[in-house]
Coordinates of C-alpha atoms and ligand atoms in Angstrom, one line a residue:
X1 CA -44.9 101.6 0.9
X2 CA -43.8 104.6 -0.5
X3 CA -42.6 104.8 -4.3
X4 CA -39.1 106.2 -3.5
X5 CA -38.1 104.2 -0.6
X6 CA -35.2 105.9 1.2
X7 CA -34.0 109.5 -0.5
X8 CA -30.4 108.8 0.6
X9 CA -30.5 105.4 -0.9
X10 CA -31.8 106.7 -4.1
X11 CA -29.4 109.4 -4.4
X12 CA -26.4 106.9 -4.0
X13 CA -27.2 104.7 -6.9
X14 CA -29.4 107.1 -9.0
X15 CA -29.3 107.0 -12.9
X16 CA -32.1 108.3 -15.1
X17 CA -32.0 104.6 -16.7
X18 CA -34.1 103.5 -13.7
X19 CA -37.2 105.5 -15.7
X20 CA -36.0 104.6 -19.1
X21 CA -36.1 100.8 -17.7
X22 CA -39.8 101.3 -16.4
X23 CA -40.8 103.0 -19.7
X24 CA -39.1 100.1 -21.5
X25 CA -37.1 103.1 -23.6
X26 CA -33.5 102.9 -24.7
X27 CA -31.6 105.4 -26.5
X28 CA -32.4 106.1 -29.9
X29 CA -35.6 104.2 -29.6
X30 CA -38.7 106.1 -30.5
X31 CA -40.6 108.0 -27.9
X32 CA -44.0 109.8 -28.2
X33 CA -45.5 111.3 -25.1
X34 CA -48.9 111.1 -26.6
X35 CA -48.5 107.4 -27.1
X36 CA -46.9 106.8 -23.5
X37 CA -50.0 108.3 -22.0
X38 CA -52.7 106.3 -23.6
X39 CA -51.7 103.7 -26.0
X40 CA -49.2 102.2 -23.7
X41 CA -51.4 102.3 -21.0
X42 CA -54.2 100.2 -22.4
X43 CA -51.4 97.7 -23.7
X44 CA -50.5 97.0 -20.0
X45 CA -53.9 95.8 -19.6
X46 CA -55.9 99.1 -18.2
X47 CA -57.8 100.1 -21.2
X48 CA -61.1 100.0 -18.7
X49 CA -59.4 102.0 -15.9
X50 CA -60.7 105.8 -15.6
X51 CA -58.1 108.4 -16.7
X52 CA -60.3 111.4 -16.4
X53 CA -63.0 112.4 -14.3
X54 CA -64.1 115.9 -15.3
X55 CA -66.7 118.4 -14.0
X56 CA -67.4 121.4 -15.4
X57 CA -69.7 124.5 -14.9
X58 CA -73.3 123.7 -14.1
X59 CA -72.4 120.1 -12.7
X60 CA -71.3 118.9 -16.3
X61 CA -69.8 115.3 -15.6
X62 CA -68.2 113.0 -17.8
X63 CA -65.6 110.4 -17.4
X64 CA -63.0 108.8 -19.8
X65 CA -61.3 105.4 -19.6
X66 CA -57.8 104.9 -21.0
X67 CA -59.1 103.4 -24.1
X68 CA -61.2 106.6 -24.5
X69 CA -58.2 108.9 -24.1
X70 CA -56.4 106.9 -26.9
X71 CA -59.3 107.0 -29.3
X72 CA -59.6 110.6 -28.6
X73 CA -56.2 111.2 -29.0
X74 CA -56.3 109.3 -32.4
X75 CA -59.2 111.0 -33.9
X76 CA -57.9 114.4 -33.0
X77 CA -54.7 113.5 -34.4
X78 CA -55.9 112.0 -37.6
X79 CA -58.2 115.0 -38.1
X80 CA -55.5 117.4 -37.8
X81 CA -53.1 115.2 -39.9
X82 CA -55.8 115.2 -42.7
X83 CA -56.1 119.1 -42.6
X84 CA -52.2 119.0 -43.5
X85 CA -50.9 119.8 -40.3
X86 CA -47.4 117.9 -40.1
X87 CA -44.3 117.1 -37.4
X88 CA -43.1 120.2 -35.5
X89 CA -46.0 122.4 -37.1
X90 CA -47.4 124.6 -33.7
X91 CA -50.8 123.9 -32.8
X92 CA -52.2 126.1 -30.2
X93 CA -54.9 124.7 -27.4
X94 CA -57.1 128.0 -26.7
X95 CA -59.6 126.3 -24.1
X96 CA -61.2 126.2 -20.7
X97 CA -60.3 123.2 -18.6
X98 CA -62.8 120.9 -20.8
X99 CA -61.8 117.3 -21.9
X100 CA -60.9 118.4 -25.2
X101 CA -58.1 120.3 -24.0
X102 CA -56.6 117.2 -22.4
X103 CA -57.1 115.1 -25.2
X104 CA -56.1 117.3 -28.1
X105 CA -52.7 117.5 -26.1
X106 CA -52.4 113.9 -26.6
X107 CA -53.6 114.2 -30.5
X108 CA -51.3 116.8 -31.5
X109 CA -48.5 114.8 -29.7
X110 CA -49.3 111.8 -31.4
X111 CA -48.8 113.3 -34.9
X112 CA -45.3 114.6 -33.9
X113 CA -46.5 118.3 -33.9
X114 CA -45.8 120.8 -31.4
X115 CA -48.2 121.4 -28.7
X116 CA -48.7 125.4 -27.6
X117 CA -51.1 125.4 -24.5
X118 CA -52.3 129.0 -23.9
X119 CA -54.3 130.1 -20.9
X120 CA -57.7 130.8 -22.1
X121 CA -58.3 133.9 -19.9
X122 CA -55.6 135.8 -22.2
X123 CA -57.1 138.6 -24.1
X124 CA -56.3 139.0 -27.7
X125 CA -53.1 141.1 -27.7
X126 CA -51.5 138.5 -25.4
X127 CA -52.6 135.7 -27.5
X128 CA -51.3 137.6 -30.6
X129 CA -47.6 138.1 -29.3
X130 CA -47.4 134.2 -28.5
X131 CA -49.1 133.1 -31.9
X132 CA -47.0 135.6 -33.8
X133 CA -43.8 134.6 -32.0
X134 CA -44.2 130.7 -32.3
X135 CA -45.8 131.0 -36.2
X136 CA -48.8 128.9 -35.0
X137 CA -50.3 127.0 -37.8
X138 CA -53.3 125.8 -36.0
X139 CA -55.4 126.8 -33.1
X140 CA -57.8 124.8 -31.2
X141 CA -60.7 126.4 -29.3
X142 CA -64.1 127.1 -28.1
X143 CA -66.7 129.3 -29.6
X144 CA -66.6 131.5 -26.3
X145 CA -62.9 132.6 -27.3
X146 CA -63.7 133.1 -30.9
X147 CA -64.1 136.9 -31.1
X148 CA -60.5 137.1 -29.4
X149 CA -59.0 135.1 -32.4
X150 CA -61.2 137.1 -34.7
X151 CA -59.6 140.0 -33.7
X152 CA -56.5 139.4 -34.3
X153 CA -56.4 136.5 -37.4
X154 CA -55.5 139.5 -40.2
X155 CA -52.2 140.0 -38.3
X156 CA -51.5 136.2 -38.1
X157 CA -50.7 135.0 -41.6
X158 CA -49.3 131.6 -40.4
X159 CA -52.6 130.8 -38.8
X160 CA -54.5 128.4 -41.3
X161 CA -56.5 126.6 -39.0
X162 CA -59.1 127.8 -36.5
X163 CA -60.5 124.6 -34.9
X164 CA -63.6 124.8 -33.1
X165 CA -64.6 122.1 -30.8
X166 CA -68.2 123.0 -29.9
X167 CA -69.6 124.6 -33.0
X168 CA -73.0 125.4 -33.2
X169 CA -74.2 124.9 -36.8
X170 CA -76.8 127.8 -36.7
X171 CA -74.0 130.3 -36.4
X172 CA -71.9 131.3 -39.3
X173 CA -68.3 130.4 -39.8
X174 CA -65.3 132.6 -41.2
X175 CA -62.9 131.9 -43.5
X176 CA -60.1 129.5 -41.8
X177 CA -62.8 128.4 -39.4
X178 CA -63.6 124.6 -39.3
X179 CA -65.8 122.7 -36.8
X180 CA -64.5 119.7 -35.1
X181 CA -66.7 117.7 -32.9
X182 CA -65.4 114.6 -30.9
X183 CA -68.9 113.2 -30.4
X184 CA -69.9 113.3 -34.0
X185 CA -66.8 111.7 -35.3
X186 CA -65.7 108.1 -36.1
X187 CA -63.4 107.1 -33.5
X188 CA -60.1 106.3 -35.1
X189 CA -59.3 102.9 -33.7
X190 CA -55.8 102.4 -35.1
X191 CA -53.3 105.3 -36.4
X192 CA -49.8 105.8 -37.1
X193 CA -47.9 107.5 -34.5
X194 CA -45.3 109.8 -35.5
X195 CA -42.2 108.4 -34.5
X196 CA -40.8 111.0 -32.4
X197 CA -37.1 110.6 -30.8
X198 CA -35.9 112.2 -27.8
X199 CA -34.7 115.2 -29.4
X200 CA -38.0 116.1 -31.2
X201 CA -40.0 119.1 -29.9
X202 CA -43.2 118.5 -27.9
X203 CA -44.8 121.1 -25.9
X204 CA -43.9 125.2 -25.8
X205 CA -44.9 127.0 -23.1
X206 CA -44.9 130.7 -22.9
X207 CA -43.2 132.5 -19.8
X208 CA -42.7 136.2 -18.8
X209 CA -39.2 137.6 -18.4
X210 CA -38.2 140.8 -17.0
X211 CA -37.5 142.3 -20.4
X212 CA -38.8 142.0 -23.8
X213 CA -41.8 139.7 -25.0
X214 CA -42.8 136.3 -23.6
X215 CA -40.2 133.7 -24.3
X216 CA -41.6 130.0 -25.5
X217 CA -40.0 127.3 -23.3
X218 CA -39.3 124.5 -26.1
X219 CA -39.7 121.1 -24.4
X220 CA -38.7 117.6 -26.2
X221 CA -40.5 114.2 -25.9
X222 CA -37.6 112.7 -23.9
X223 CA -38.8 115.4 -21.0
X224 CA -41.3 112.4 -20.4
X225 CA -38.5 110.5 -18.4
X226 CA -38.0 113.2 -15.7
X227 CA -41.8 113.8 -15.5
X228 CA -42.5 110.5 -15.1
X229 CA -40.0 109.3 -12.3
X230 CA -40.8 112.9 -10.3
X231 CA -44.3 112.0 -10.5
X232 CA -43.8 108.5 -9.5
X233 CA -41.4 109.7 -6.4
X234 CA -42.4 112.8 -5.1
X235 CA -46.2 112.8 -5.8
X236 CA -46.0 109.3 -4.8
X237 CA -48.8 108.1 -7.4
X238 CA -49.6 104.7 -6.9
X239 CA -52.2 102.2 -9.1
X240 CA -55.4 103.1 -7.0
X241 CA -54.6 106.9 -6.4
X242 CA -57.2 109.4 -7.7
X243 CA -54.9 112.5 -8.2
X244 CA -55.9 116.2 -8.3
X245 CA -53.9 119.0 -10.1
X246 CA -55.3 121.9 -9.6
X247 CA -53.1 123.7 -12.0
X248 CA -54.5 124.9 -15.7
X249 CA -52.6 123.2 -18.8
X250 CA -51.9 126.8 -20.1
X251 CA -49.2 126.8 -17.4
X252 CA -46.3 124.1 -17.1
X253 CA -47.5 122.5 -14.2
X254 CA -50.8 121.7 -15.9
X255 CA -49.1 119.6 -18.3
X256 CA -46.1 118.1 -16.8
X257 CA -47.9 117.0 -13.6
X258 CA -51.6 117.7 -15.0
X259 CA -51.4 115.3 -18.0
X260 CA -47.8 113.7 -18.7
X261 CA -46.9 112.8 -15.5
X262 CA -49.9 111.1 -14.3
X263 CA -51.3 109.4 -17.4
X264 CA -47.8 108.1 -18.1
X265 CA -48.2 106.1 -14.9
X266 CA -51.6 104.8 -15.6
X267 CA -53.2 107.0 -13.0
X268 CA -56.7 108.4 -12.7
X269 CA -57.1 112.0 -12.2
X270 CA -59.8 114.6 -11.8
X271 CA -60.2 117.9 -13.5
X272 CA -62.5 120.6 -11.8
X273 CA -63.3 123.2 -14.3
X274 CA -64.6 126.1 -12.2
X275 CA -63.4 129.3 -10.4
X276 CA -62.2 129.0 -7.0
X277 CA -64.2 128.4 -3.8
X278 CA -63.2 126.8 -0.7
X279 CA -66.6 124.5 -0.1
X280 CA -66.5 123.5 -3.8
X281 CA -62.9 122.3 -3.7
X282 CA -63.5 120.5 -0.7
X283 CA -66.6 118.8 -1.6
X284 CA -64.7 118.0 -5.1
X285 CA -62.3 115.9 -3.1
X286 CA -65.1 114.3 -1.0
X287 CA -67.1 113.4 -4.1
X288 CA -64.1 111.8 -6.0
X289 CA -62.3 110.4 -2.9
X290 CA -59.3 112.4 -4.1
X291 CA -56.1 110.9 -2.4
X292 CA -53.2 113.0 -3.7
X293 CA -53.6 116.7 -4.2
X294 CA -51.2 118.8 -6.0
X295 CA -51.9 122.8 -5.8
X296 CA -50.4 126.0 -5.0
X297 CA -49.8 128.3 -2.1
X298 CA -52.1 131.3 -3.0
X299 CA -55.0 128.4 -3.2
X300 CA -53.7 126.9 0.3
X301 CA -53.6 130.5 1.7
X302 CA -57.0 131.2 0.3
X303 CA -58.5 128.1 1.8
X304 CA -56.8 129.0 5.3
X305 CA -58.6 132.2 4.9
X306 CA -61.9 130.5 4.2
X307 CA -61.5 129.1 7.7
X308 CA -61.6 125.5 9.3
X309 CA -65.4 125.3 10.0
X310 CA -65.9 124.0 6.5
X311 CA -63.7 121.3 6.5
X312 CA -65.5 119.9 9.5
X313 CA -68.7 119.4 7.5
X314 CA -66.9 117.8 4.5
X315 CA -65.3 114.2 4.5
X316 CA -61.8 114.9 3.5
X317 CA -60.4 111.2 4.9
X318 CA -59.5 110.2 1.3
X319 CA -56.5 112.5 1.0
X320 CA -53.3 110.6 1.8
X321 CA -50.6 112.9 0.1
X322 CA -50.7 116.8 -0.6
X323 CA -47.9 118.8 -2.5
X324 CA -47.7 122.3 -3.8
X325 CA -45.7 124.3 -6.2
X326 CA -45.4 127.7 -8.0
X327 CA -44.3 130.4 -5.2
X328 CA -43.2 130.2 -1.4
X329 CA -45.0 127.7 0.4
X330 CA -45.0 129.8 3.9
X331 CA -44.3 127.5 7.0
X332 CA -47.7 128.8 8.6
X333 CA -49.2 127.0 5.3
X334 CA -47.6 123.9 6.1
X335 CA -48.3 123.7 9.7
X336 CA -52.2 124.7 8.9
X337 CA -52.4 121.6 6.7
X338 CA -51.1 119.5 9.0
X339 CA -53.7 120.3 11.7
X340 CA -56.6 120.4 9.4
X341 CA -55.7 117.4 7.1
X342 CA -53.2 115.5 9.0
X343 CA -50.7 115.9 6.2
X344 CA -48.5 118.8 5.4
X345 CA -48.2 120.0 2.0
X346 CA -44.9 119.1 0.3
X347 CA -43.1 122.1 -1.2
X348 CA -41.9 121.7 -4.7
X349 CA -39.5 124.0 -6.7
X350 CA -39.0 124.1 -10.3
X351 CA -39.8 126.1 -13.5
X352 CA -41.2 126.1 -16.9
X353 CA -37.8 126.0 -18.1
X354 CA -36.6 123.3 -16.0
X355 CA -39.7 121.3 -17.3
X356 CA -40.0 118.7 -14.2
X357 CA -39.3 119.0 -10.1
X358 CA -36.2 120.2 -9.4
X359 CA -35.8 120.8 -5.5
X360 CA -38.7 119.2 -3.7
X361 CA -39.4 117.6 0.0
X362 CA -40.1 113.7 -0.4
X363 CA -42.3 111.3 1.2
X364 CA -40.7 109.7 4.0
X365 CA -38.0 112.7 4.6
X366 CA -38.0 115.3 7.3
X367 CA -39.8 117.9 6.2
X368 CA -38.8 121.5 7.3
X369 CA -41.8 123.9 7.1
X370 CA -40.6 127.1 4.9
X371 CA -37.9 125.1 3.2
X372 CA -38.1 123.9 -0.8
X373 CA -36.3 120.4 0.2
X374 CA -33.5 119.1 -1.5
X375 CA -32.5 118.1 -5.1
X376 CA -34.4 115.7 -6.8
X377 CA -31.9 112.6 -7.2
X378 CA -29.9 113.0 -10.7
X379 CA -30.3 116.8 -10.2
X380 CA -26.9 118.7 -9.1
X381 CA -28.5 122.0 -7.3
X382 CA -26.4 124.6 -6.1
X383 CA -26.2 128.0 -4.7
X384 CA -23.5 130.2 -6.7
X385 CA -22.1 133.3 -5.5
X386 CA -23.5 136.4 -7.6
X387 CA -20.0 137.5 -8.3
X388 CA -18.0 134.5 -8.8
X389 CA -20.7 132.1 -10.1
X390 CA -18.9 129.3 -7.7
X391 CA -20.9 127.2 -5.1
X392 CA -21.3 128.4 -1.9
X393 CA -20.5 125.9 0.8
X394 CA -21.3 128.3 3.6
X395 CA -24.7 127.4 5.0
X396 CA -27.1 130.2 5.3
X397 CA -24.9 132.3 2.7
X398 CA -27.4 133.6 0.0
X399 CA -26.6 133.1 -3.7
X400 CA -28.1 132.0 -7.0
X401 CA -29.8 128.8 -7.5
X402 CA -28.1 126.8 -10.3
X403 CA -28.3 123.6 -11.8
X404 CA -25.9 121.5 -13.9
X405 CA -27.6 121.2 -17.0
X406 CA -28.6 117.8 -18.6
X407 CA -31.4 116.4 -16.7
X408 CA -34.4 115.1 -19.3
X409 CA -36.7 117.6 -19.4
X410 CA -34.7 120.7 -19.5
X411 CA -35.8 123.0 -22.0
X412 CA -33.9 123.2 -25.5
X413 CA -34.1 126.7 -26.2
X414 CA -36.2 129.9 -26.4
X415 CA -38.5 129.8 -29.4
X416 CA -36.6 132.0 -32.0
X417 CA -34.3 133.3 -29.2
X418 CA -31.0 131.4 -28.9
X419 CA -29.6 134.5 -27.4
X420 CA -31.8 134.8 -24.5
X421 CA -31.6 131.0 -23.9
X422 CA -27.8 131.2 -23.9
X423 CA -27.5 134.0 -21.2
X424 CA -29.1 131.6 -18.9
X425 CA -26.0 129.7 -18.5
X426 CA -22.7 130.8 -17.0
X427 CA -19.7 129.0 -15.9
X428 CA -21.1 125.6 -17.2
X429 CA -24.3 126.5 -14.8
X430 CA -28.1 126.8 -15.8
X431 CA -29.2 129.9 -13.7
X432 CA -32.6 129.6 -12.4
X433 CA -33.2 133.3 -11.7
X434 CA -34.2 132.8 -8.1
X435 CA -31.8 133.3 -5.0
X436 CA -31.8 130.8 -1.9
X437 CA -29.5 129.6 0.6
X438 CA -28.9 126.1 2.0
X439 CA -28.9 125.2 5.6
X440 CA -26.6 122.8 7.3
X441 CA -28.3 119.6 6.4
X442 CA -28.4 120.9 2.7
X443 CA -32.2 122.1 2.8
X444 CA -32.7 124.8 -0.1
X445 CA -34.3 128.1 1.6
X446 CA -35.9 130.3 -1.0
X447 CA -35.1 133.9 -0.8
X448 CA -36.9 135.7 -3.7
X449 CA -36.2 136.0 -7.6
X450 CA -33.2 137.4 -8.8
X451 CA -34.9 139.9 -11.3
X452 CA -37.7 142.0 -11.3
X453 CA -40.3 139.4 -12.5
X454 CA -43.3 139.5 -10.2
X455 CA -44.7 136.2 -9.0
X456 CA -48.7 136.9 -8.4
X457 CA -50.3 134.0 -6.8
X458 CA -47.9 131.7 -8.8
X459 CA -47.9 133.4 -12.1
X460 CA -45.3 135.3 -13.5
X461 CA -45.9 138.7 -14.5
X462 CA -43.4 140.4 -16.6
X463 CA -42.9 144.2 -15.4
X464 CA -41.8 145.2 -19.0
X465 CA -45.3 144.0 -20.4
X466 CA -47.4 145.9 -18.1
X467 CA -45.4 149.0 -18.6
X468 CA -45.4 148.6 -22.2
X469 CA -49.3 148.6 -22.1
X470 CA -49.5 151.6 -19.9
X471 CA -46.9 153.7 -22.1
X472 CA -49.6 153.0 -24.8
X473 CA -52.3 155.3 -23.1
X474 CA -52.2 158.7 -24.3
X475 CA -51.7 160.3 -21.0
X476 CA -48.8 158.6 -19.7
X477 CA -45.4 159.7 -19.7
X478 CA -43.6 157.3 -17.9
X479 CA -44.2 153.9 -16.1
X480 CA -42.8 151.6 -14.0
X481 CA -44.3 148.4 -12.5
X482 CA -43.2 146.4 -9.3
X483 CA -44.5 143.7 -6.8
X484 CA -46.6 144.9 -3.7
X485 CA -47.2 142.5 -0.8
X486 CA -50.3 141.1 -0.5
X487 CA -51.8 138.4 2.1
X488 CA -53.0 135.9 -0.3
X489 CA -51.3 136.1 -3.7
X490 CA -48.2 136.9 -1.8
X491 CA -47.1 139.6 -4.7
X492 CA -49.5 141.7 -6.5
X493 CA -49.0 144.1 -9.4
X494 CA -48.7 148.0 -8.5
X495 CA -48.0 150.4 -11.4
X496 CA -46.3 153.8 -10.8
X497 CA -46.6 156.4 -13.8
X498 CA -45.9 159.9 -14.6
X499 CA -48.3 161.8 -16.6
X500 CA -47.7 164.1 -19.8
X501 CA -48.5 168.0 -19.6
X502 CA -52.0 169.0 -19.8
X503 CA -53.3 166.0 -17.8
X504 CA -54.3 165.4 -14.4
X505 CA -54.6 162.2 -12.4
X506 CA -58.0 161.9 -10.8
X507 CA -60.6 158.9 -10.5
X508 CA -61.6 159.4 -14.0
X509 CA -58.1 158.9 -15.2
X510 CA -57.3 156.0 -13.2
X511 CA -60.6 154.4 -14.3
X512 CA -59.7 155.2 -18.2
X513 CA -56.1 153.8 -18.0
X514 CA -57.2 150.8 -16.3
X515 CA -60.1 150.1 -18.6
X516 CA -57.3 150.7 -21.4
X517 CA -54.9 148.5 -20.3
X518 CA -57.6 145.5 -19.6
X519 CA -57.9 145.0 -23.1
X520 CA -54.2 144.3 -23.6
X521 CA -53.1 142.4 -20.4
X522 CA -54.2 139.2 -19.3
X523 CA -56.4 139.6 -16.0
X524 CA -53.4 138.0 -13.9
X525 CA -51.2 140.8 -14.8
X526 CA -53.6 143.9 -14.2
X527 CA -52.3 146.0 -11.7
X528 CA -53.8 146.3 -8.3
X529 CA -53.1 149.9 -7.9
X530 CA -51.9 152.9 -9.7
X531 CA -50.0 155.5 -7.9
X532 CA -49.2 158.9 -9.6
X533 CA -45.9 160.4 -9.4
X534 CA -44.4 163.6 -10.2
X535 CA -41.2 162.0 -11.7
X536 CA -39.9 158.2 -11.4
X537 CA -36.4 157.4 -9.8
X538 CA -33.6 157.2 -12.6
X539 CA -30.1 156.5 -12.5
X540 CA -27.9 158.8 -14.1
X541 CA -28.0 157.3 -17.7
X542 CA -31.8 157.7 -17.4
X543 CA -33.0 154.2 -16.5
X544 CA -36.0 153.8 -14.3
X545 CA -34.8 152.3 -11.1
X546 CA -37.8 149.8 -10.0
X547 CA -35.7 148.6 -7.0
X548 CA -36.4 152.0 -5.2
X549 CA -40.1 151.6 -6.0
X550 CA -39.8 148.0 -4.7
X551 CA -38.0 149.0 -1.5
X552 CA -40.6 151.4 -0.8
X553 CA -43.5 148.9 -1.2
X554 CA -42.0 146.5 1.0
X555 CA -40.7 148.7 3.6
X556 CA -37.3 147.9 3.1
X557 CA -34.0 149.7 3.4
X558 CA -33.5 151.4 -0.2
X559 CA -29.8 150.9 -0.2
X560 CA -27.1 152.3 -2.6
X561 CA -28.6 155.3 -4.2
X562 CA -25.5 157.0 -5.5
X563 CA -26.5 156.2 -9.2
X564 CA -29.8 158.5 -8.6
X565 CA -30.4 161.2 -10.8
X566 CA -31.4 163.6 -8.4
X567 CA -29.2 162.9 -5.2
Ligands
PRX1 O1 -39.5 131.9 -8.9 C1 -39.8 130.6 -8.7 C2 -41.2 130.4 -8.4 O2 -41.9 130.3 -9.8 C3 -40.7 130.4 -10.8 C4 -41.1 129.6 -12.1 O3 -42.3 130.0 -12.3 P1 -42.8 129.0 -13.7 O4 -42.0 129.2 -14.8 O5 -44.1 130.0 -14.2 O6 -43.3 127.7 -13.2 C5 -43.9 127.6 -12.1 C6 -44.5 126.2 -11.8 C7 -43.5 125.3 -12.0 C8 -39.3 130.2 -10.2 O7 -38.2 130.3 -10.6 N1 -41.5 129.2 -8.1 C9 -41.5 128.2 -8.6 N2 -41.9 127.0 -6.9 C10 -41.3 127.7 -6.0 C11 -41.2 128.9 -6.5 N3 -40.7 129.8 -5.5 C12 -40.6 129.3 -4.3 N4 -40.8 128.3 -3.9 C13 -41.4 127.1 -4.9 N5 -41.7 125.9 -4.5

């Protein structure tokens, strides 16, 4: 039996009350994600069920029951509360995918504080802008990341606590640094859960736009309602499933569907904290008998590239359901997965801002490889005309993806940037910033982004951030950053630069620039290539036209160049 039953029946009678009832929540009640993901599951009689199988570097293995994660959440939450952390304080999680990351997530939410997960590969500058913007009060981290925090701490007056989960007593601590060890703490059996309500802020995820600094997408505890139901109906998680979400909780997939969705349903999940290797991934599936696997197109394309031979040597028969998110899932990848696993990857489309899946394929519904599927029940998804902002009814006509606001997991603002938040709404629609068309059966087909943001391997990179980093280099006069096609990552970052008088572009300059920006950018945002130009294409008013450079990279028609500077 599939959880959703029939998609067509569900959309006819849909109400979010379906999820509210299952979660025994009524309007105005307390709703706390930390409690729902641990205490409630224990109250339902699943205390001894495994919540987390963890495997880290060097074959380090650990497992935690739902009672273990309940206690760990209590212990971490109580520790933070004892330090003076209160509701709505921002607590950043800056760790690799170690168990403490997942357990702290629950602990922070249980005391009503806002959890701000950040990808641990971020360098100090990337970390700085996000902590500064959120005025983060505490950061939970590992020894290995401490040097990055020490470099910026003087510029972060709001940051009062640096909590280290693996402190080595032989090492000296600096001001504000506090050791905390789950292993050496007395488990806190009972704690007072902070009475968060539907509107209480829960998670703050940073995402990149075309202009300006990264934006902090603010979610609320009520997001649980749609995260729970989409996990149940799309990922189809059932009581005896063993689930693996490959995303890092530094990104929204890793929290909405790598923590909240599965644990609010009381599902056992697995975490593998290691880099990508096809063989290691397949062996992980074999070892834990993973049944449901949620991953990303770049990973799938990398697996395709690794070849089918390795699959024959490993037993993957446990798999029963696959899904993907983050970038366009090409039809070949779906067809390949059907061939080698006997199962298609179901494409799901959503965003940091939407908090939960919006347009997806469903178990039991016809799949058209290459299509993102249909709107989730309760979600009004349309394609709008780019000029009138009216829905397009004509199949095949490309427009802007938009949604009627009001689903439970929708962001409530961009942190400290209400203006940018308001810009996302036009004519009563939330604009996703992507383009697509609908076919005659109402399936969505993704076309591309409606802005200059680069999606490399499922990670959004702001051209503005990369250009700013380049401009700080002494030799660079101007810079423009666009996407360049790539077989595995779909897009990679490419930079065009002009140099100041007196500088020459040669291998040494290029290396010097690369080393300079490496310190400022996350590894994901690093350009794969820098091209020198005598001048960059500009409008008459002097604005650099990324569009022209983009077209050049993709071998596309350049289109209207009448506003070009030197035509
Ligand atoms: O452009 C779309 C692309 O990723 C963007 C959202 O990125 P982010 O906020 O980082 O969240 C990613 C994970 C939820 C979208 O605006 N995107 C996401 N899913 C798909 C996609 N593009 C094509 N197909 C998808 N399934």
